[in-house]
Coordinates of C-alpha atoms in Angstrom, one line a residue:
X260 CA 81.7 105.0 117.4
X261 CA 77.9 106.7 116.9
X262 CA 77.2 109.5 118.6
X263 CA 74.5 112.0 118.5
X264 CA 75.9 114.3 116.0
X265 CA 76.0 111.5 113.1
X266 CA 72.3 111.6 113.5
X267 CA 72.4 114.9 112.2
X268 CA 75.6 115.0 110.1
X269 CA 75.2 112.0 108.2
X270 CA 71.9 113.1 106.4
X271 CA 73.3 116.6 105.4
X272 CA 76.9 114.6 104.3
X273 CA 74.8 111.9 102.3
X274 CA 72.9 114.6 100.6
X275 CA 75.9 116.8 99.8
X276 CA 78.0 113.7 98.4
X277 CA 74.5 112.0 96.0
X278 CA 74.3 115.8 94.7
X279 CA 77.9 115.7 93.7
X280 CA 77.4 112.4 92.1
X281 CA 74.4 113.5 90.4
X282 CA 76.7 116.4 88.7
X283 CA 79.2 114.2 88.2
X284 CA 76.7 111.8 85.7
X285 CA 75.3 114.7 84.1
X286 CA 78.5 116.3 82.7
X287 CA 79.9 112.6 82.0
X288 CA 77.2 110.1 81.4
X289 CA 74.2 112.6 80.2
X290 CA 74.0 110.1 76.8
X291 CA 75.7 107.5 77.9
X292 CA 73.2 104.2 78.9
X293 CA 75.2 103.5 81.9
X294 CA 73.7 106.1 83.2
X295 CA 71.2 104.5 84.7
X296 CA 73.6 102.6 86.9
X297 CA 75.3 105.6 89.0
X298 CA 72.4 106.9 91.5
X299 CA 71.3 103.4 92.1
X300 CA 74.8 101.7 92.8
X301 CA 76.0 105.0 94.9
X302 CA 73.1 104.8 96.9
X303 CA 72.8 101.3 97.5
X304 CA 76.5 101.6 98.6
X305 CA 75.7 104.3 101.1
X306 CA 72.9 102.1 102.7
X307 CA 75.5 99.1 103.0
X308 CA 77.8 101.5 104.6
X309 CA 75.0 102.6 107.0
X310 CA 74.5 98.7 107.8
X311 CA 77.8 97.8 108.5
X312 CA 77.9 100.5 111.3
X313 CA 75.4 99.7 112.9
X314 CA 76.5 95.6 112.8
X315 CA 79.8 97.0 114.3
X316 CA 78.4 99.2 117.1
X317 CA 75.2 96.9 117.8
X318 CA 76.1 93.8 116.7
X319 CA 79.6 92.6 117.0
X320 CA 80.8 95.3 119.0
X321 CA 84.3 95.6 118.0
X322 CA 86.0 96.3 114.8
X323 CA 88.9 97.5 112.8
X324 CA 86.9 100.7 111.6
X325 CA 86.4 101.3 115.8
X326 CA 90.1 100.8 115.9
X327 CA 90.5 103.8 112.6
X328 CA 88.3 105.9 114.0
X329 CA 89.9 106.1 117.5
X330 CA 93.1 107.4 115.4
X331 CA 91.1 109.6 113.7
X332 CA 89.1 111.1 116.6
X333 CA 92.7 111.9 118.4
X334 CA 93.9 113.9 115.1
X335 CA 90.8 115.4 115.5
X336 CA 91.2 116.2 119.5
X337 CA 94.1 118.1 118.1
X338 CA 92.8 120.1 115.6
X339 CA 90.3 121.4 117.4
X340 CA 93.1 122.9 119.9
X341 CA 95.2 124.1 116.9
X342 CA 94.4 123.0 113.5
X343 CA 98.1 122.9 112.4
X344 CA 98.6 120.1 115.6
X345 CA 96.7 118.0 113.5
X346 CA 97.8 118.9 109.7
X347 CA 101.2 117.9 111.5
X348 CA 100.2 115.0 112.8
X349 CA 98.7 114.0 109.2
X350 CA 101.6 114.9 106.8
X351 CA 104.5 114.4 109.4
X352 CA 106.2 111.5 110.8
X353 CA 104.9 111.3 114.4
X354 CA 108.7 111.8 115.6
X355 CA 108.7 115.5 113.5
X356 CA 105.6 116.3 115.0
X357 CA 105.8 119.4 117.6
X358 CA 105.8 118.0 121.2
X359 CA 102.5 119.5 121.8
X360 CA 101.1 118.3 118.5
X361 CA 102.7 114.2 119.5
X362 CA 100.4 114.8 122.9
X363 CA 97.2 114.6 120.7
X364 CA 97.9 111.4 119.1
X365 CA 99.8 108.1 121.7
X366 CA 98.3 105.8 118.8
X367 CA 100.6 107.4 116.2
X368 CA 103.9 107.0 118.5
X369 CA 103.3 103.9 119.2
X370 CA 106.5 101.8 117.5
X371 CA 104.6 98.2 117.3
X372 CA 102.1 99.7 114.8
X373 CA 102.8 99.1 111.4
X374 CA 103.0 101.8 108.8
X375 CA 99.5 101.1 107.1
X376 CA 98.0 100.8 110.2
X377 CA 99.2 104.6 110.9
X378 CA 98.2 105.6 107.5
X379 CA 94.8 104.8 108.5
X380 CA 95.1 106.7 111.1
X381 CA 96.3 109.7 109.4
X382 CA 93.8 109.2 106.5
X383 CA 90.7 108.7 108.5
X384 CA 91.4 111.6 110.9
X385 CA 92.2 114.0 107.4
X386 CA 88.8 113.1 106.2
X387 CA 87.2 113.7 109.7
X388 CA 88.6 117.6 109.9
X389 CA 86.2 118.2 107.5
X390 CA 83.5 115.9 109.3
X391 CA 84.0 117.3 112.1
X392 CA 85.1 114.3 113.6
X393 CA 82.1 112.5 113.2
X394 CA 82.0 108.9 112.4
X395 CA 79.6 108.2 109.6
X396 CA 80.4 111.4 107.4
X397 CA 83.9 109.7 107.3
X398 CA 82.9 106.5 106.3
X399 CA 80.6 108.3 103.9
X400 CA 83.5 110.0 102.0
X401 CA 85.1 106.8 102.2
X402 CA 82.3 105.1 100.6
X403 CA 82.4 107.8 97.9
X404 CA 85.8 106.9 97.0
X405 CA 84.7 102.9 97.3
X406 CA 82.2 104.0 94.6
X407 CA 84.7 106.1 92.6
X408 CA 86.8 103.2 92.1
X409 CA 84.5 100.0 91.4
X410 CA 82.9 102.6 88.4
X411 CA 86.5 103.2 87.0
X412 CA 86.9 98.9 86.9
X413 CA 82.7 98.6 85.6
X414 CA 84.1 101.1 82.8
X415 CA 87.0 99.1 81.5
X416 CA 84.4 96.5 81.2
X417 CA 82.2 98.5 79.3
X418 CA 84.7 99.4 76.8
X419 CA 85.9 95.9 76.6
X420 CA 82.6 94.6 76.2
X421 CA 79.9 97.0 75.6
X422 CA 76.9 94.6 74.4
X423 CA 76.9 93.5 78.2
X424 CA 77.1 96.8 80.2
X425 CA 73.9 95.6 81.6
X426 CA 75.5 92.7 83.2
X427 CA 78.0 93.7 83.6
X428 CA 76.8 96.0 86.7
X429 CA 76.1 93.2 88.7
X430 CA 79.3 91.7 88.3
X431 CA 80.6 95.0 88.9
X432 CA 78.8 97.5 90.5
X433 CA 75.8 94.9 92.7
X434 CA 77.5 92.4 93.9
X435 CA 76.2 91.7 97.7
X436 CA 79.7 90.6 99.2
X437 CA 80.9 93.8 97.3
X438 CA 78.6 96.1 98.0
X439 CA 78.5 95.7 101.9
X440 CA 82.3 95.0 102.4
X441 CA 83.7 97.9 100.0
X442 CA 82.5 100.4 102.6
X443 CA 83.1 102.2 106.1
X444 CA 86.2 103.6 107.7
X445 CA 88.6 100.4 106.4
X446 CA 91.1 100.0 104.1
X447 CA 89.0 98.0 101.2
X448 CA 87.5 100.8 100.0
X449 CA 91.0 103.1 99.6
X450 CA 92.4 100.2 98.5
X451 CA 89.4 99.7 95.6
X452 CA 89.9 102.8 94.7
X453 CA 93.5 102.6 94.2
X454 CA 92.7 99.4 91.9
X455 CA 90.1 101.2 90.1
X456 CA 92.2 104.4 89.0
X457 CA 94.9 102.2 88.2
X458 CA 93.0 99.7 86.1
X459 CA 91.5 102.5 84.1
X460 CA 95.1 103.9 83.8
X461 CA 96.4 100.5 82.4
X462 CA 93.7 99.7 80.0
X463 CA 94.6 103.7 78.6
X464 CA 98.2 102.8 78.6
X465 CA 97.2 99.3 76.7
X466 CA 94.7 101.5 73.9
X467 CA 98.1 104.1 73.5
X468 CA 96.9 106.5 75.3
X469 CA 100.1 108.7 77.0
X470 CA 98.6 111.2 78.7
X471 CA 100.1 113.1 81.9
X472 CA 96.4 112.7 83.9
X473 CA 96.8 108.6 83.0
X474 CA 100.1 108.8 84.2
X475 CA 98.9 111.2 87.4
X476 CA 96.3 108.0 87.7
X477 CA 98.3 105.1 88.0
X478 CA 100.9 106.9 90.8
X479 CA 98.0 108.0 92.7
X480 CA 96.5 104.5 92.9
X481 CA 99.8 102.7 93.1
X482 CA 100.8 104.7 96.1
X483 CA 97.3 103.9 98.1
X484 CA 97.3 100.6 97.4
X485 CA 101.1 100.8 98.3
X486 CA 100.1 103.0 101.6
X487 CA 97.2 100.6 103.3
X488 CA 97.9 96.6 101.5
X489 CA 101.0 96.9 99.5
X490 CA 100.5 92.8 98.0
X491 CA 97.6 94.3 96.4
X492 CA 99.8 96.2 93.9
X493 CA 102.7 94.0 94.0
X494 CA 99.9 91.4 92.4
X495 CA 98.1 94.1 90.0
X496 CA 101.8 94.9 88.5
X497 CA 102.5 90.6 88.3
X498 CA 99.0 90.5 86.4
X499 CA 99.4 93.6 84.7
X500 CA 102.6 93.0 82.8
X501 CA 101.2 89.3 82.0
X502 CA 98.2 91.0 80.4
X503 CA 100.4 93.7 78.5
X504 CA 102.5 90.7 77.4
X505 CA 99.7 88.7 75.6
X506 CA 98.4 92.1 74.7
X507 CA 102.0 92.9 72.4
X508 CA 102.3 88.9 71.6
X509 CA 99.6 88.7 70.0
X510 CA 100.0 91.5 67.6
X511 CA 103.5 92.1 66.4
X512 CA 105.4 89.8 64.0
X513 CA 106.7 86.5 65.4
X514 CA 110.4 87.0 65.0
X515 CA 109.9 89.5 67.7
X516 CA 107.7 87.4 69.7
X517 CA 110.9 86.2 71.7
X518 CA 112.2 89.0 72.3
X519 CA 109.4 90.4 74.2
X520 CA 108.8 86.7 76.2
X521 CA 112.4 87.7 77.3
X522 CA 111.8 91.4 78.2
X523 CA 108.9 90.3 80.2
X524 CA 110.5 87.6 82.1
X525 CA 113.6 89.7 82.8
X526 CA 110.4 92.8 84.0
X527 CA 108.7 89.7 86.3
X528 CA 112.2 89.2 87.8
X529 CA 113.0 92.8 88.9
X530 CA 109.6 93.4 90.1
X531 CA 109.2 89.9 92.1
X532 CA 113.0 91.2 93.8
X533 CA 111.7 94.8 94.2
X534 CA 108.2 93.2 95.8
X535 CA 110.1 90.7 98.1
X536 CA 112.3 93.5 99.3
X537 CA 110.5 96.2 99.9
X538 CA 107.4 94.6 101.2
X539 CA 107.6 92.8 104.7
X540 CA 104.5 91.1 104.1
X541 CA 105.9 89.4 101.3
X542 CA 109.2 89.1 103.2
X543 CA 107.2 87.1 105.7
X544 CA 105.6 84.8 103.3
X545 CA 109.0 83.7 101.9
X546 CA 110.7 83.4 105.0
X547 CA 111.2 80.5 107.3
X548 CA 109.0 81.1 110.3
X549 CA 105.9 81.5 107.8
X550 CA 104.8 78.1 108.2
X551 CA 105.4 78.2 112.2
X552 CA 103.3 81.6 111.7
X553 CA 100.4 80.4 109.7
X554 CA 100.0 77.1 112.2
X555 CA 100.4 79.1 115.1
X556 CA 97.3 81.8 113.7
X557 CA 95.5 78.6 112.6
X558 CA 95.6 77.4 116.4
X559 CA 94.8 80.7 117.9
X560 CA 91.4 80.7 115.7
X561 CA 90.3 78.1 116.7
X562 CA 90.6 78.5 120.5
X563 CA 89.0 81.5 119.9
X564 CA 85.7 79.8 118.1
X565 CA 83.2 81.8 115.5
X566 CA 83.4 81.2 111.5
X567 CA 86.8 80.2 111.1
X568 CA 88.4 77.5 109.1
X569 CA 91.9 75.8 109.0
X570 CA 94.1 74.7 106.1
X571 CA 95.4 70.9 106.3
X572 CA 98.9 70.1 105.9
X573 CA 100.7 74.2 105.8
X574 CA 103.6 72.9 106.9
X575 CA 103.9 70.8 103.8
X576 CA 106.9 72.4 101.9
X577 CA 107.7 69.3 99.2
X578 CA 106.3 70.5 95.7
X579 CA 103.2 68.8 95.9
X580 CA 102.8 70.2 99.5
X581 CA 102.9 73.6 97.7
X582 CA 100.2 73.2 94.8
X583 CA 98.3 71.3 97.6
X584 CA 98.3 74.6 99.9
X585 CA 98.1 76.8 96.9
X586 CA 94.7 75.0 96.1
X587 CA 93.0 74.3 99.1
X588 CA 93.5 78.3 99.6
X589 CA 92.0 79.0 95.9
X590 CA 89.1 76.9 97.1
X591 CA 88.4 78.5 100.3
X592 CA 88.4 82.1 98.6
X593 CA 86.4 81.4 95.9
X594 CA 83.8 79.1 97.3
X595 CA 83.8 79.3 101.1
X596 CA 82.1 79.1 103.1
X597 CA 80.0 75.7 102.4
X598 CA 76.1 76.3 103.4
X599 CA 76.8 74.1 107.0
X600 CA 79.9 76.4 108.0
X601 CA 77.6 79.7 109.0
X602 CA 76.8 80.7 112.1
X603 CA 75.1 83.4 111.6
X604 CA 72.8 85.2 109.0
X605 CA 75.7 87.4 107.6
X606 CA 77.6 84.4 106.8
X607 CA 74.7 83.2 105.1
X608 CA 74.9 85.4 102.5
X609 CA 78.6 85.0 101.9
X610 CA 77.5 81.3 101.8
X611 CA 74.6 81.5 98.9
X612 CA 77.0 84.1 96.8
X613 CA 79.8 81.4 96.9
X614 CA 77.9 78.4 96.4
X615 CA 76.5 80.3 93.6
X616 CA 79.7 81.2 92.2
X617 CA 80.7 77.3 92.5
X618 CA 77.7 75.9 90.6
X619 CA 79.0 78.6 88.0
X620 CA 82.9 77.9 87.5
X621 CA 82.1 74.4 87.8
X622 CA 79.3 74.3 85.1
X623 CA 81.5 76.1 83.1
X624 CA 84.9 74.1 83.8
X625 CA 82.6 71.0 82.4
X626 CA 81.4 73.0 79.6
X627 CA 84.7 74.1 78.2
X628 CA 86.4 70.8 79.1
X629 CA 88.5 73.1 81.4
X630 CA 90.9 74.2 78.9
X631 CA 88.6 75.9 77.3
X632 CA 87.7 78.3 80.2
X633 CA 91.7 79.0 80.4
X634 CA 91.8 79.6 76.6
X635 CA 89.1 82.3 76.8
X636 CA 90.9 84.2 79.2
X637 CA 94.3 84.4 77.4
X638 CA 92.5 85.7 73.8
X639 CA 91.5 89.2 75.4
X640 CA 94.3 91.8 77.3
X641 CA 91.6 92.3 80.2
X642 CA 90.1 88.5 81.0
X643 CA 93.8 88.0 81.0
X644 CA 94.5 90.4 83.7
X645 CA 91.0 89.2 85.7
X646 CA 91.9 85.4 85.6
X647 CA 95.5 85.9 86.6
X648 CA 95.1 88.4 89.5
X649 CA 92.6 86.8 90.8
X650 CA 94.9 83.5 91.1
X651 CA 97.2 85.3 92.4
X652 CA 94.7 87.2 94.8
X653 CA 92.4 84.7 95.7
X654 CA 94.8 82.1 97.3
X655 CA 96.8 84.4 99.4
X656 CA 93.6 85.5 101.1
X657 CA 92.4 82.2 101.6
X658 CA 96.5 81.4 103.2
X659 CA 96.2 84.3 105.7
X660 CA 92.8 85.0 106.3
X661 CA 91.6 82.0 108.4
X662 CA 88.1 83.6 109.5
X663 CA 85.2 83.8 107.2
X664 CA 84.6 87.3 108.3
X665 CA 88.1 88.3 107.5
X666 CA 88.2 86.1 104.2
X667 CA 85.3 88.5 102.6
X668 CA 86.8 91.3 102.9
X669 CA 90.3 90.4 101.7
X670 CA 89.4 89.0 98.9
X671 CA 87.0 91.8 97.6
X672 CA 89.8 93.0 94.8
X673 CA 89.4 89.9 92.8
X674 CA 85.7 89.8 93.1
X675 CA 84.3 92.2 90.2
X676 CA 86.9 90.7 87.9
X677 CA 86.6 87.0 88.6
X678 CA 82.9 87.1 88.6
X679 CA 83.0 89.2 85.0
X680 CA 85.0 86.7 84.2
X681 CA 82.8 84.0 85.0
X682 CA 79.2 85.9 83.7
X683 CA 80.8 87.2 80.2
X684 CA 82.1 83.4 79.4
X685 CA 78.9 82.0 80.8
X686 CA 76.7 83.9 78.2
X687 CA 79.2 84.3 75.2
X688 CA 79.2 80.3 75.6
X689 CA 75.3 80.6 75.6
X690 CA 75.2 83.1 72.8
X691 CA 77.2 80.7 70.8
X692 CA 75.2 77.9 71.2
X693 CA 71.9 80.1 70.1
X694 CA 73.8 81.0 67.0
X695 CA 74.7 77.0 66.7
X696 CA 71.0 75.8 66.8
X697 CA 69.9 78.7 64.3
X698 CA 72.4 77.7 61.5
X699 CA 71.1 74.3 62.0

């Protein structure tokens, strides 16, 4: 993937994107005291960036962002012959390409590929006519827009909760898992900056704010989250309309109360029927052969050796089979992998972060006698929307995931909101006990 011109481009691309960023905080946070988090977070995300390509090329030695930036490199093989070869082969359907353009690109005409797959393709190699096909200046931009979208969620935060804006960048902004696996020529970082813009949009829509740029902002991020991992909206809508729901509850008059438990069940229905048909991932997991699947993956893993991890009992379909599954994945995405399951210094890392997060939900499940910690979440619009995507989130990567590795990265959406959720109960708890002992 390196070459000798990213030791060149990437400095001149790094500086040109920090020098946008550093206009972009001056006309928008000039008095604002979250200031102080933009140059450090954007740089700190550009060094992560830099690390994990250097893991893939010297390290591993394969990955999915080698696999991206072959696409890209092809659309880029044809705009250097003719730059409207490759605008075709980015805004066109390979089969309404030009014959000469379809030349360029065999990875676009292949049929097996699946559409987001393609889309990363297309994506990456758009972004690279202007990198001249270069590898880290892509991932750079990419970065950028990794960035982009983890400040828009860190600001709904804010808003929500502006005593902890401090704390609130770690959970946000610093996260280590976060940081290093939001980055690079993949589809996290598109996809986290889909999330973002249409987190920000929601939480406008929730204050009553109508505007046609917060509208502009929610299709934008729907359709990238819809182009590269479609269950990632399909899950921010579920948790979404819960959170709208206890926002409107909770404030209008009770004889209307029922009438909007109805609307929103009768909104859940048409949405879960619009997700299971036009999603074939979620087609999958509701089909029969999803079980036979899962196994089958489970085996294959494990022949192949590394950090990976199997789930006991998938084929389980009785109810209690289901919560079973449904909570041994929730386990394995929150707090996997255990200290003795890493083999190797990255996985460390993951390791400490979860066991960290562990000692955390469990100290706080036995604080709040557990119904306490649910109760929280369910008295403010955006804990409910944190707590309930990510237990929507959470297990589904732990069901389909089946390598450490893989695990981190998919389940990087629900990570600045469940550990939010877990740092602004932990010290709210604390606060009140401080104002306890004082009135004593």
């Amino acid at each position: 993937m390196l070459t000798y011109k990213d030791t060149y481009l990437a400095p001149i691309y790094f500086i040109l994107l920090l020098l946008w960023v550093i206009w972009w905080k001056n006309k928008y946070y000039k008095n604002s005291p979250v200031k102080k988090y933009i140059i450090p977070a954007f740089i700190l995300k550009c060094i992560c960036c830099f690390l994990l390509a250097f893991l893939f090329e010297y390290y591993y030695g394969y990955s999915d962002s080698a696999n991206y930036f072959q696409g890209a490199k092809e659309i880029w093989s044809a705009t250097i012959r003719n730059p409207f070869y490759g605008l075709e082969l980015v805004f066109k359907s390979f089969e309404n390409c030009s014959y000469e353009a379809q030349q360029f690109s065999p990875r676009l005409g292949e049929s097996i590929y699946a559409a987001s797959l393609k889309n990363m393709y297309k994506i990456s190699g758009f972004i690279g006519m202007f990198c001249f096909g270069s590898y880290l200046p892509i991932a750079l931009i990419m970065t950028l827009l990794s960035f982009i979208g983890s400040w828009k969620i860190y600001i709904v935060f804010v808003k929500e909760f502006p005593a902890y804006y401090n704390k609130l960048a770690l959970t946000c902004l610093f996260t280590p898992s976060f940081l290093l696996w939001t980055t690079n020529i993949m589809k996290e970082p598109l996809c986290i900056f889909g999330l973002g813009i249409c987190v920000s949009a929601l939480y406008n829509l929730m204050k009553g704010k109508f505007t046609f740029f917060i509208i502009l902002e929610m299709f934008v991020g729907a359709y990238i989250m819809l182009s590269f991992k479609s269950y990632i909206f399909y899950l921010f809508c579920f948790a979404a309309f819960w959170s709208l729901y206890v926002s409107f509850a909770t404030t209008v008059k009770k004889q209307y109360q029922i009438l909007i438990k109805l609307i929103m069940v009768f909104m859940l229905l048409v949405l879960s029927f619009l997700a299971i048909a036009n999603s074939n991932f979620l087609v999958d997991i509701f089909s029969s052969n999803f079980v036979n699947d899962v196994t089958f993956i489970q085996n294959v893993q494990i022949d192949a050796g590394g950090s990976v991890y199997t789930l006991p009992n998938v084929d389980d379909s009785s109810l209690f089979g289901i919560f079973r599954t449904y909570f041994n994945s929730l386990n394995v995405a929150l707090f996997r992998p255990f200290l003795w399951e890493t083999p190797n210094i990255i996985a460390v890392s993951n390791a400490l972060e979860s066991f960290a997060i562990l000692l955390i939900t469990l100290y706080l499940l036995i604080k709040l006698k557990f119904t306490g910690f649910f109760k929280r979440a369910f008295k403010n619009r955006i804990l409910t929307f944190s707590i309930v995507f990510t237990l929507l989130i959470a297990p589904l990567a732990g069901l389909v995931s089946f390598n450490f590795g893989t695990l981190v990265r998919y389940k990087t959406p629900m990570v600045p909101f469940y550990y939010t959720f877990l740092m602004l109960l932990y010290y709210e708890t604390k606060d009140k006990n401080k104002i306890a002992k004082v009135s004593k």
